[in-house]
mmCIF file of C-alpha atoms and ligand atoms in Angstrom:
data_model
loop_
_atom_site.group_PDB
_atom_site.id
_atom_site.type_symbol
_atom_site.label_atom_id
_atom_site.label_comp_id
_atom_site.label_asym_id
_atom_site.label_seq_id
_atom_site.Cartn_x
_atom_site.Cartn_y
_atom_site.Cartn_z
ATOM 1 C CA MET A 1 0.000 0.000 0.000
ATOM 2 C CA GLN A 2 1.202 3.532 -0.754
ATOM 3 C CA GLN A 3 2.781 5.195 2.278
ATOM 4 C CA ARG A 4 1.669 8.621 3.400
ATOM 5 C CA THR A 5 4.450 10.821 4.747
ATOM 6 C CA VAL A 6 4.114 14.189 6.487
ATOM 7 C CA ILE A 7 7.229 16.387 6.341
ATOM 8 C CA THR A 8 7.295 19.492 8.532
ATOM 9 C CA GLY A 9 9.712 22.088 7.206
ATOM 10 C CA GLY A 10 9.237 20.424 3.826
ATOM 11 C CA ALA A 11 10.021 23.649 1.967
ATOM 12 C CA GLY A 12 13.363 24.038 3.710
ATOM 13 C CA PHE A 13 16.769 22.985 2.430
ATOM 14 C CA ILE A 14 16.844 19.396 3.740
ATOM 15 C CA GLY A 15 13.032 19.094 3.930
ATOM 16 C CA SER A 16 12.532 19.852 0.242
ATOM 17 C CA HIS A 17 15.099 17.236 -0.770
ATOM 18 C CA LEU A 18 13.206 14.756 1.425
ATOM 19 C CA CYS A 19 9.951 15.703 -0.342
ATOM 20 C CA ASP A 20 11.639 14.939 -3.681
ATOM 21 C CA TYR A 21 13.032 11.671 -2.394
ATOM 22 C CA PHE A 22 9.812 10.329 -0.903
ATOM 23 C CA VAL A 23 7.644 11.425 -3.863
ATOM 24 C CA GLU A 24 10.161 9.607 -6.050
ATOM 25 C CA GLN A 25 9.808 6.541 -3.815
ATOM 26 C CA GLY A 26 6.063 6.564 -4.472
ATOM 27 C CA HIS A 27 4.905 8.027 -1.155
ATOM 28 C CA ASP A 28 2.024 10.449 -0.858
ATOM 29 C CA VAL A 29 3.839 13.436 0.677
ATOM 30 C CA VAL A 30 2.213 16.178 2.756
ATOM 31 C CA CYS A 31 4.581 19.128 3.179
ATOM 32 C CA LEU A 32 3.911 21.598 6.000
ATOM 33 C CA ASP A 33 5.918 24.813 6.140
ATOM 34 C CA ASP A 34 5.321 28.355 7.378
ATOM 35 C CA LEU A 35 8.013 29.635 4.948
ATOM 36 C CA LEU A 36 9.832 31.525 7.696
ATOM 37 C CA THR A 37 13.201 30.346 6.367
ATOM 38 C CA GLY A 38 11.953 27.874 3.736
ATOM 39 C CA ALA A 39 10.870 28.870 0.229
ATOM 40 C CA ALA A 40 7.841 27.821 -1.818
ATOM 41 C CA SER A 41 10.149 27.763 -4.861
ATOM 42 C CA HIS A 42 11.917 24.715 -3.365
ATOM 43 C CA VAL A 43 8.803 22.577 -3.862
ATOM 44 C CA GLU A 44 7.150 24.444 -6.762
ATOM 45 C CA HIS A 45 8.113 21.704 -9.209
ATOM 46 C CA LEU A 46 6.132 19.165 -7.121
ATOM 47 C CA LEU A 47 2.916 21.165 -6.956
ATOM 48 C CA GLY A 48 1.116 19.516 -9.903
ATOM 49 C CA ASN A 49 1.987 16.039 -8.657
ATOM 50 C CA PRO A 50 -1.054 14.145 -7.288
ATOM 51 C CA ASN A 51 1.239 12.576 -4.670
ATOM 52 C CA PHE A 52 2.271 15.931 -3.216
ATOM 53 C CA THR A 53 0.409 18.472 -1.105
ATOM 54 C CA PHE A 54 1.818 21.711 0.227
ATOM 55 C CA ILE A 55 0.180 23.313 3.257
ATOM 56 C CA HIS A 56 1.343 26.734 4.418
ATOM 57 C CA TYR A 57 1.281 26.120 8.154
ATOM 58 C CA ASP A 58 3.040 26.933 11.414
ATOM 59 C CA VAL A 59 3.502 23.570 13.151
ATOM 60 C CA THR A 60 3.742 25.129 16.608
ATOM 61 C CA GLU A 61 -0.090 25.160 16.334
ATOM 62 C CA TYR A 62 -2.194 21.990 16.549
ATOM 63 C CA ILE A 63 -1.528 19.935 13.398
ATOM 64 C CA HIS A 64 -4.544 18.400 11.720
ATOM 65 C CA VAL A 65 -3.959 16.029 8.816
ATOM 66 C CA GLY A 66 -6.998 14.069 7.652
ATOM 67 C CA GLY A 67 -6.780 10.374 6.814
ATOM 68 C CA ARG A 68 -4.049 7.835 7.341
ATOM 69 C CA VAL A 69 -0.435 8.859 8.057
ATOM 70 C CA ASP A 70 2.450 6.359 8.075
ATOM 71 C CA ASN A 71 5.439 8.623 8.711
ATOM 72 C CA VAL A 72 5.969 12.009 10.325
ATOM 73 C CA LEU A 73 9.349 13.646 9.642
ATOM 74 C CA HIS A 74 9.859 16.731 11.783
ATOM 75 C CA PHE A 75 12.269 19.007 9.922
ATOM 76 C CA ALA A 76 10.767 22.414 10.657
ATOM 77 C CA SER A 77 13.237 24.831 12.281
ATOM 78 C CA PRO A 78 15.494 27.727 11.426
ATOM 79 C CA ALA A 79 18.835 25.929 11.167
ATOM 80 C CA SER A 80 21.654 28.270 10.228
ATOM 81 C CA PRO A 81 23.272 30.290 13.033
ATOM 82 C CA VAL A 82 22.244 33.557 11.340
ATOM 83 C CA ASP A 83 18.637 32.337 11.033
ATOM 84 C CA TYR A 84 18.232 31.098 14.557
ATOM 85 C CA LEU A 85 19.786 34.242 15.953
ATOM 86 C CA GLU A 86 17.306 36.278 13.913
ATOM 87 C CA TYR A 87 14.382 34.086 15.032
ATOM 88 C CA PRO A 88 15.341 32.915 18.532
ATOM 89 C CA ILE A 89 11.814 32.584 19.922
ATOM 90 C CA GLN A 90 10.475 30.844 16.804
ATOM 91 C CA THR A 91 13.426 28.430 17.004
ATOM 92 C CA LEU A 92 12.644 27.567 20.617
ATOM 93 C CA LYS A 93 8.937 27.279 19.835
ATOM 94 C CA VAL A 94 9.307 24.955 16.865
ATOM 95 C CA GLY A 95 11.773 22.751 18.763
ATOM 96 C CA ALA A 96 9.468 22.544 21.764
ATOM 97 C CA LEU A 97 5.829 23.162 20.736
ATOM 98 C CA GLY A 98 6.362 22.047 17.123
ATOM 99 C CA THR A 99 7.973 18.768 18.197
ATOM 100 C CA HIS A 100 5.123 18.225 20.664
ATOM 101 C CA LYS A 101 2.506 18.727 17.945
ATOM 102 C CA ALA A 102 4.378 16.557 15.423
ATOM 103 C CA LEU A 103 4.757 13.779 18.018
ATOM 104 C CA GLY A 104 1.071 14.133 18.889
ATOM 105 C CA LEU A 105 0.196 13.674 15.213
ATOM 106 C CA ALA A 106 2.399 10.557 15.004
ATOM 107 C CA LYS A 107 0.835 9.163 18.178
ATOM 108 C CA SER A 108 -2.746 9.730 17.035
ATOM 109 C CA LYS A 109 -2.071 8.183 13.606
ATOM 110 C CA ASP A 110 0.106 5.375 14.953
ATOM 111 C CA ALA A 111 2.795 6.625 12.551
ATOM 112 C CA ARG A 112 6.565 6.389 12.656
ATOM 113 C CA PHE A 113 8.220 9.617 13.763
ATOM 114 C CA LEU A 114 11.656 10.923 12.805
ATOM 115 C CA LEU A 115 13.190 13.965 14.473
ATOM 116 C CA ALA A 116 15.729 16.109 12.649
ATOM 117 C CA SER A 117 18.222 16.723 15.425
ATOM 118 C CA THR A 118 21.666 18.191 15.021
ATOM 119 C CA SER A 119 25.355 18.032 15.831
ATOM 120 C CA GLU A 120 24.664 21.237 17.797
ATOM 121 C CA VAL A 121 23.430 19.044 20.658
ATOM 122 C CA TYR A 122 27.153 18.407 21.254
ATOM 123 C CA GLY A 123 27.768 22.167 21.566
ATOM 124 C CA ASP A 124 31.467 23.061 21.608
ATOM 125 C CA PRO A 125 32.518 19.432 22.067
ATOM 126 C CA GLN A 126 35.157 18.252 24.482
ATOM 127 C CA ARG A 127 35.199 14.823 22.877
ATOM 128 C CA HIS A 128 36.426 14.436 19.349
ATOM 129 C CA PRO A 129 35.098 13.030 17.091
ATOM 130 C CA GLN A 130 31.592 12.971 18.583
ATOM 131 C CA PRO A 131 29.891 9.614 19.173
ATOM 132 C CA GLU A 132 26.183 9.500 20.056
ATOM 133 C CA ASP A 133 26.874 8.654 23.711
ATOM 134 C CA TYR A 134 28.665 11.987 24.240
ATOM 135 C CA TRP A 135 26.318 14.309 26.159
ATOM 136 C CA GLY A 136 27.739 17.546 24.847
ATOM 137 C CA ASN A 137 28.992 20.880 26.070
ATOM 138 C CA VAL A 138 26.273 23.462 25.528
ATOM 139 C CA ASN A 139 25.927 26.962 26.944
ATOM 140 C CA PRO A 140 22.176 27.207 27.623
ATOM 141 C CA VAL A 141 22.190 30.990 27.990
ATOM 142 C CA GLY A 142 24.520 31.812 25.090
ATOM 143 C CA PRO A 143 23.172 33.016 21.728
ATOM 144 C CA ARG A 144 23.333 29.521 20.163
ATOM 145 C CA GLY A 145 21.490 28.061 23.168
ATOM 146 C CA VAL A 146 18.142 28.803 21.483
ATOM 147 C CA TYR A 147 18.840 26.195 18.808
ATOM 148 C CA ASP A 148 20.940 23.753 20.818
ATOM 149 C CA GLU A 149 18.547 23.561 23.750
ATOM 150 C CA ALA A 150 15.476 23.443 21.497
ATOM 151 C CA LYS A 151 16.918 20.397 19.764
ATOM 152 C CA ARG A 152 18.047 18.807 23.041
ATOM 153 C CA TYR A 153 14.545 19.293 24.434
ATOM 154 C CA ALA A 154 13.098 17.887 21.198
ATOM 155 C CA GLU A 155 15.237 14.769 21.632
ATOM 156 C CA ALA A 156 14.105 14.384 25.252
ATOM 157 C CA LEU A 157 10.451 14.770 24.240
ATOM 158 C CA THR A 158 10.875 12.268 21.422
ATOM 159 C CA MET A 159 12.352 9.673 23.800
ATOM 160 C CA ALA A 160 9.565 10.344 26.310
ATOM 161 C CA TYR A 161 6.913 9.719 23.628
ATOM 162 C CA HIS A 162 8.768 6.575 22.670
ATOM 163 C CA ARG A 163 9.085 5.288 26.244
ATOM 164 C CA TYR A 164 5.741 6.364 27.673
ATOM 165 C CA HIS A 165 3.431 6.365 24.657
ATOM 166 C CA GLY A 166 5.166 3.656 22.620
ATOM 167 C CA VAL A 167 5.580 5.923 19.582
ATOM 168 C CA ASP A 168 7.912 4.383 17.002
ATOM 169 C CA THR A 169 10.548 7.129 16.947
ATOM 170 C CA ARG A 170 13.922 7.862 15.324
ATOM 171 C CA ILE A 171 16.424 10.658 15.970
ATOM 172 C CA ALA A 172 18.858 11.779 13.265
ATOM 173 C CA ARG A 173 21.703 13.995 14.493
ATOM 174 C CA ILE A 174 22.526 15.776 11.289
ATOM 175 C CA PHE A 175 25.962 17.372 10.874
ATOM 176 C CA ASN A 176 26.805 20.147 8.392
ATOM 177 C CA THR A 177 25.119 19.384 5.078
ATOM 178 C CA TYR A 178 25.384 21.191 1.749
ATOM 179 C CA GLY A 179 23.776 21.075 -1.653
ATOM 180 C CA PRO A 180 21.438 22.845 -4.057
ATOM 181 C CA ARG A 181 18.758 25.113 -2.524
ATOM 182 C CA MET A 182 20.962 26.511 0.227
ATOM 183 C CA ARG A 183 20.171 30.206 0.338
ATOM 184 C CA LEU A 184 22.977 32.533 -0.744
ATOM 185 C CA TYR A 185 22.436 34.655 2.351
ATOM 186 C CA ASP A 186 21.642 32.010 4.990
ATOM 187 C CA GLY A 187 24.918 32.980 6.654
ATOM 188 C CA ARG A 188 26.466 29.522 6.733
ATOM 189 C CA ALA A 189 30.111 29.304 5.772
ATOM 190 C CA LEU A 190 29.715 27.160 2.666
ATOM 191 C CA PRO A 191 27.060 29.123 0.723
ATOM 192 C CA THR A 192 28.592 32.411 1.921
ATOM 193 C CA PHE A 193 32.024 31.431 0.579
ATOM 194 C CA PHE A 194 30.567 30.285 -2.770
ATOM 195 C CA ARG A 195 28.631 33.537 -3.128
ATOM 196 C CA GLN A 196 31.617 35.673 -2.183
ATOM 197 C CA ALA A 197 34.016 33.756 -4.450
ATOM 198 C CA LEU A 198 31.632 33.834 -7.431
ATOM 199 C CA MET A 199 30.905 37.539 -6.989
ATOM 200 C CA GLY A 200 34.589 38.350 -6.643
ATOM 201 C CA ASN A 201 34.182 39.576 -3.067
ATOM 202 C CA PRO A 202 36.528 38.722 -0.183
ATOM 203 C CA LEU A 203 35.735 35.505 1.710
ATOM 204 C CA THR A 204 34.912 36.281 5.347
ATOM 205 C CA VAL A 205 36.617 33.706 7.571
ATOM 206 C CA TYR A 206 35.641 34.087 11.220
ATOM 207 C CA GLY A 207 38.362 33.852 13.857
ATOM 208 C CA ASP A 208 41.659 32.499 12.530
ATOM 209 C CA GLY A 209 39.813 29.840 10.501
ATOM 210 C CA SER A 210 41.358 26.967 12.470
ATOM 211 C CA GLN A 211 37.941 25.760 13.694
ATOM 212 C CA THR A 212 36.859 22.575 11.940
ATOM 213 C CA ARG A 213 33.670 21.226 10.379
ATOM 214 C CA SER A 214 32.812 18.130 8.351
ATOM 215 C CA PHE A 215 30.516 18.599 5.333
ATOM 216 C CA CYS A 216 28.145 16.005 3.935
ATOM 217 C CA HIS A 217 26.475 16.219 0.520
ATOM 218 C CA ILE A 218 22.676 16.394 0.674
ATOM 219 C CA GLN A 219 22.277 13.200 -1.389
ATOM 220 C CA ASP A 220 24.200 11.239 1.243
ATOM 221 C CA THR A 221 22.271 12.945 4.054
ATOM 222 C CA VAL A 222 18.888 12.102 2.508
ATOM 223 C CA ARG A 223 19.918 8.473 1.938
ATOM 224 C CA GLY A 224 21.017 8.202 5.569
ATOM 225 C CA ILE A 225 17.741 9.673 6.842
ATOM 226 C CA ALA A 226 15.697 7.305 4.662
ATOM 227 C CA LEU A 227 17.683 4.294 5.924
ATOM 228 C CA LEU A 228 17.187 5.451 9.514
ATOM 229 C CA LEU A 229 13.436 5.760 8.958
ATOM 230 C CA ASP A 230 13.403 2.174 7.673
ATOM 231 C CA SER A 231 15.470 0.872 10.593
ATOM 232 C CA ASP A 232 14.405 -0.060 14.117
ATOM 233 C CA GLN A 233 16.882 2.284 15.780
ATOM 234 C CA HIS A 234 15.324 4.437 18.495
ATOM 235 C CA ASP A 235 18.582 5.844 19.851
ATOM 236 C CA PRO A 236 20.089 8.885 18.089
ATOM 237 C CA VAL A 237 22.206 8.249 15.009
ATOM 238 C CA ASN A 238 24.822 10.679 13.671
ATOM 239 C CA ILE A 239 24.370 11.432 9.975
ATOM 240 C CA GLY A 240 27.377 13.297 8.649
ATOM 241 C CA ASN A 241 30.588 12.999 6.716
ATOM 242 C CA PRO A 242 33.652 12.379 8.949
ATOM 243 C CA ASP A 243 35.913 14.135 6.440
ATOM 244 C CA GLU A 244 36.983 17.056 8.661
ATOM 245 C CA LEU A 245 38.723 20.242 7.545
ATOM 246 C CA THR A 246 39.384 23.718 8.878
ATOM 247 C CA ILE A 247 37.204 26.620 7.771
ATOM 248 C CA ARG A 248 40.282 28.262 6.297
ATOM 249 C CA GLU A 249 40.871 25.120 4.193
ATOM 250 C CA LEU A 250 37.221 25.199 3.094
ATOM 251 C CA ALA A 251 37.615 28.818 1.983
ATOM 252 C CA ASP A 252 40.783 27.923 0.029
ATOM 253 C CA GLU A 253 39.062 24.957 -1.653
ATOM 254 C CA ILE A 254 36.093 27.076 -2.706
ATOM 255 C CA VAL A 255 38.362 29.788 -4.133
ATOM 256 C CA GLU A 256 40.130 27.087 -6.121
ATOM 257 C CA ILE A 257 36.980 25.321 -7.351
ATOM 258 C CA THR A 258 35.331 28.571 -8.442
ATOM 259 C CA CYS A 259 38.596 29.782 -10.103
ATOM 260 C CA SER A 260 38.071 33.007 -8.164
ATOM 261 C CA ASP A 261 40.716 35.602 -7.394
ATOM 262 C CA SER A 262 38.959 36.656 -4.189
ATOM 263 C CA GLU A 263 41.125 37.153 -1.144
ATOM 264 C CA ILE A 264 40.403 35.945 2.361
ATOM 265 C CA VAL A 265 39.637 38.407 5.147
ATOM 266 C CA TYR A 266 39.376 37.615 8.841
ATOM 267 C CA GLN A 267 36.448 38.708 11.022
ATOM 268 C CA PRO A 268 35.660 38.118 14.703
ATOM 269 C CA LEU A 269 34.605 34.618 15.752
ATOM 270 C CA PRO A 270 30.930 34.479 16.837
ATOM 271 C CA GLU A 271 30.264 33.714 20.515
ATOM 272 C CA ASP A 272 30.300 29.988 21.453
ATOM 273 C CA ASP A 273 31.340 28.972 17.936
ATOM 274 C CA PRO A 274 32.325 25.274 18.207
ATOM 275 C CA GLN A 275 36.079 24.834 17.806
ATOM 276 C CA VAL A 276 35.811 21.356 16.269
ATOM 277 C CA ARG A 277 33.112 19.127 14.808
ATOM 278 C CA GLN A 278 33.367 15.676 13.291
ATOM 279 C CA PRO A 279 30.831 12.860 13.454
ATOM 280 C CA ASP A 280 31.736 9.403 14.681
ATOM 281 C CA ILE A 281 29.556 7.360 12.311
ATOM 282 C CA THR A 282 30.278 3.901 13.718
ATOM 283 C CA ARG A 283 26.627 3.474 14.706
ATOM 284 C CA ALA A 284 25.294 4.537 11.284
ATOM 285 C CA ARG A 285 27.702 2.116 9.616
ATOM 286 C CA GLN A 286 26.662 -0.726 11.927
ATOM 287 C CA VAL A 287 22.901 -0.298 12.157
ATOM 288 C CA LEU A 288 22.117 1.325 8.803
ATOM 289 C CA GLY A 289 25.005 0.105 6.664
ATOM 290 C CA TRP A 290 25.326 3.783 5.742
ATOM 291 C CA GLU A 291 28.306 5.978 5.078
ATOM 292 C CA PRO A 292 28.748 8.955 2.750
ATOM 293 C CA ARG A 293 29.666 8.129 -0.845
ATOM 294 C CA ILE A 294 30.329 11.605 -2.197
ATOM 295 C CA ASP A 295 33.823 12.866 -1.577
ATOM 296 C CA ARG A 296 33.923 16.548 -0.573
ATOM 297 C CA ARG A 297 35.842 17.860 -3.572
ATOM 298 C CA GLU A 298 33.510 15.993 -5.912
ATOM 299 C CA GLY A 299 30.494 17.291 -3.958
ATOM 300 C CA LEU A 300 31.735 20.880 -4.027
ATOM 301 C CA ARG A 301 32.188 20.645 -7.780
ATOM 302 C CA MET A 302 28.666 19.173 -8.074
ATOM 303 C CA VAL A 303 27.138 22.108 -6.186
ATOM 304 C CA LEU A 304 29.107 24.792 -8.048
ATOM 305 C CA GLU A 305 26.596 24.880 -10.909
ATOM 306 C CA TYR A 306 23.748 25.595 -8.499
ATOM 307 C CA PHE A 307 25.602 28.447 -6.790
ATOM 308 C CA GLN A 308 26.654 29.903 -10.137
ATOM 309 C CA ARG A 309 23.015 29.963 -11.250
ATOM 310 C CA ALA A 310 21.857 31.470 -7.947
ATOM 311 C CA VAL A 311 24.510 34.201 -8.136
ATOM 312 C CA ASN A 312 23.557 34.976 -11.764
ATOM 313 C CA GLN A 313 19.882 35.260 -10.774
ATOM 314 C CA GLU A 314 20.808 37.557 -7.937
ATOM 315 C CA ALA A 315 22.854 39.761 -10.300
ATOM 316 C CA GLU A 316 19.963 39.915 -12.798
ATOM 317 C CA GLN A 317 17.563 40.985 -10.061
ATOM 318 C CA GLN A 318 19.921 43.704 -8.902
ATOM 319 C CA ASN A 319 20.265 45.038 -12.459
ATOM 320 C CA ARG A 320 16.505 45.332 -12.925
HETATM 321 N N1 UDP B 1 32.025 31.038 9.252
HETATM 322 C C1 UDP B 1 32.971 31.820 8.646
HETATM 323 N N2 UDP B 1 32.570 32.758 7.730
HETATM 324 C C2 UDP B 1 31.277 32.945 7.388
HETATM 325 C C3 UDP B 1 30.303 32.136 7.998
HETATM 326 C C4 UDP B 1 30.709 31.190 8.933
HETATM 327 O O1 UDP B 1 34.176 31.683 8.907
HETATM 328 O O2 UDP B 1 30.997 33.828 6.544
HETATM 329 C C5 UDP B 1 32.475 30.037 10.231
HETATM 330 C C6 UDP B 1 31.667 29.965 11.519
HETATM 331 O O3 UDP B 1 32.138 30.877 12.470
HETATM 332 C C7 UDP B 1 31.899 28.515 11.924
HETATM 333 C C8 UDP B 1 32.021 27.780 10.595
HETATM 334 O O4 UDP B 1 32.340 28.765 9.637
HETATM 335 O O5 UDP B 1 33.101 28.387 12.620
HETATM 336 C C9 UDP B 1 30.759 27.066 10.177
HETATM 337 O O6 UDP B 1 29.707 27.954 10.332
HETATM 338 P P1 UDP B 1 28.268 27.726 9.756
HETATM 339 O O7 UDP B 1 27.534 29.023 9.912
HETATM 340 O O8 UDP B 1 28.351 27.166 8.386
HETATM 341 O O9 UDP B 1 27.557 26.643 10.670
HETATM 342 P P2 UDP B 1 27.880 25.908 12.063
HETATM 343 O O10 UDP B 1 28.691 24.733 11.669
HETATM 344 O O11 UDP B 1 28.647 26.828 12.967
HETATM 345 O O12 UDP B 1 26.550 25.578 12.571
#
């Protein structure tokens, strides 16, 4: 029988790729998004499809979906540091109230539930790389606390619904992901560097650029999430690419790949910016048989075309 899958935040970066994936898999997909940081254009191409429904909705309010539901994927949330600092209350609300409503929907429909959690639950980690049994080092009252604590609370609520209501839950701890549909101005390092390099502007590296991240291509991320949904794993699973590099190295690679002559400039490091980040994906390998397939350099070259198009569109709009 055809599966029916509700995706909150379905017009966001990761959410919209999940909509594509599950429509492709033959699911009937219901996408809920209030378009705070998502964009209708991300799912526009699916609108005529009988297996896709878009509902403009804020999931911190009671969620009503008529009929059967087999899966609820909760991906609604501002997710880039710039976004969640601009929308701190909305971020806390969607992590807390939104997760509650999405879990309530899953419970009432007897559906599987998957929470989009994050490597931010590890904060500025004192264990490296980060396995799932590391509890993290988060400043609850710092500026990033609004996202980190919202997601930590969301994980706690998800486990409580699993333990006390028997909801069939999954938790994906998603590390830095990149791919088409990232907004040029979402403030994250990778799209910012592509935009700056392609526009011939200086690349803004924060701090001395020695902080590290590990970037996973969206195709690998989506495949990992789909495998997790199909698994019986209720404990959190890291989904990320362990290939770690410094932010300075990322900037250099993007300058090279874009054949840009932009220089690199240094700006102050944001408060509580994690010094290192690298997923330990032993659990994902063992329980999902998953690991990333797309090497970073290959992935960066794959995404170049998208950023070039986005920058051209931006230039056209400015010239109008
Ligand atoms: N960063 C940077 N320049 C920018 C944007 C971000 O050097 O224009 C740094 C940021 O301080 C962090 C890293 O790049 O150390 C990754 O930041 P991002 O916003 O992509 O996400 P995070 O991994 O911190 O959630």
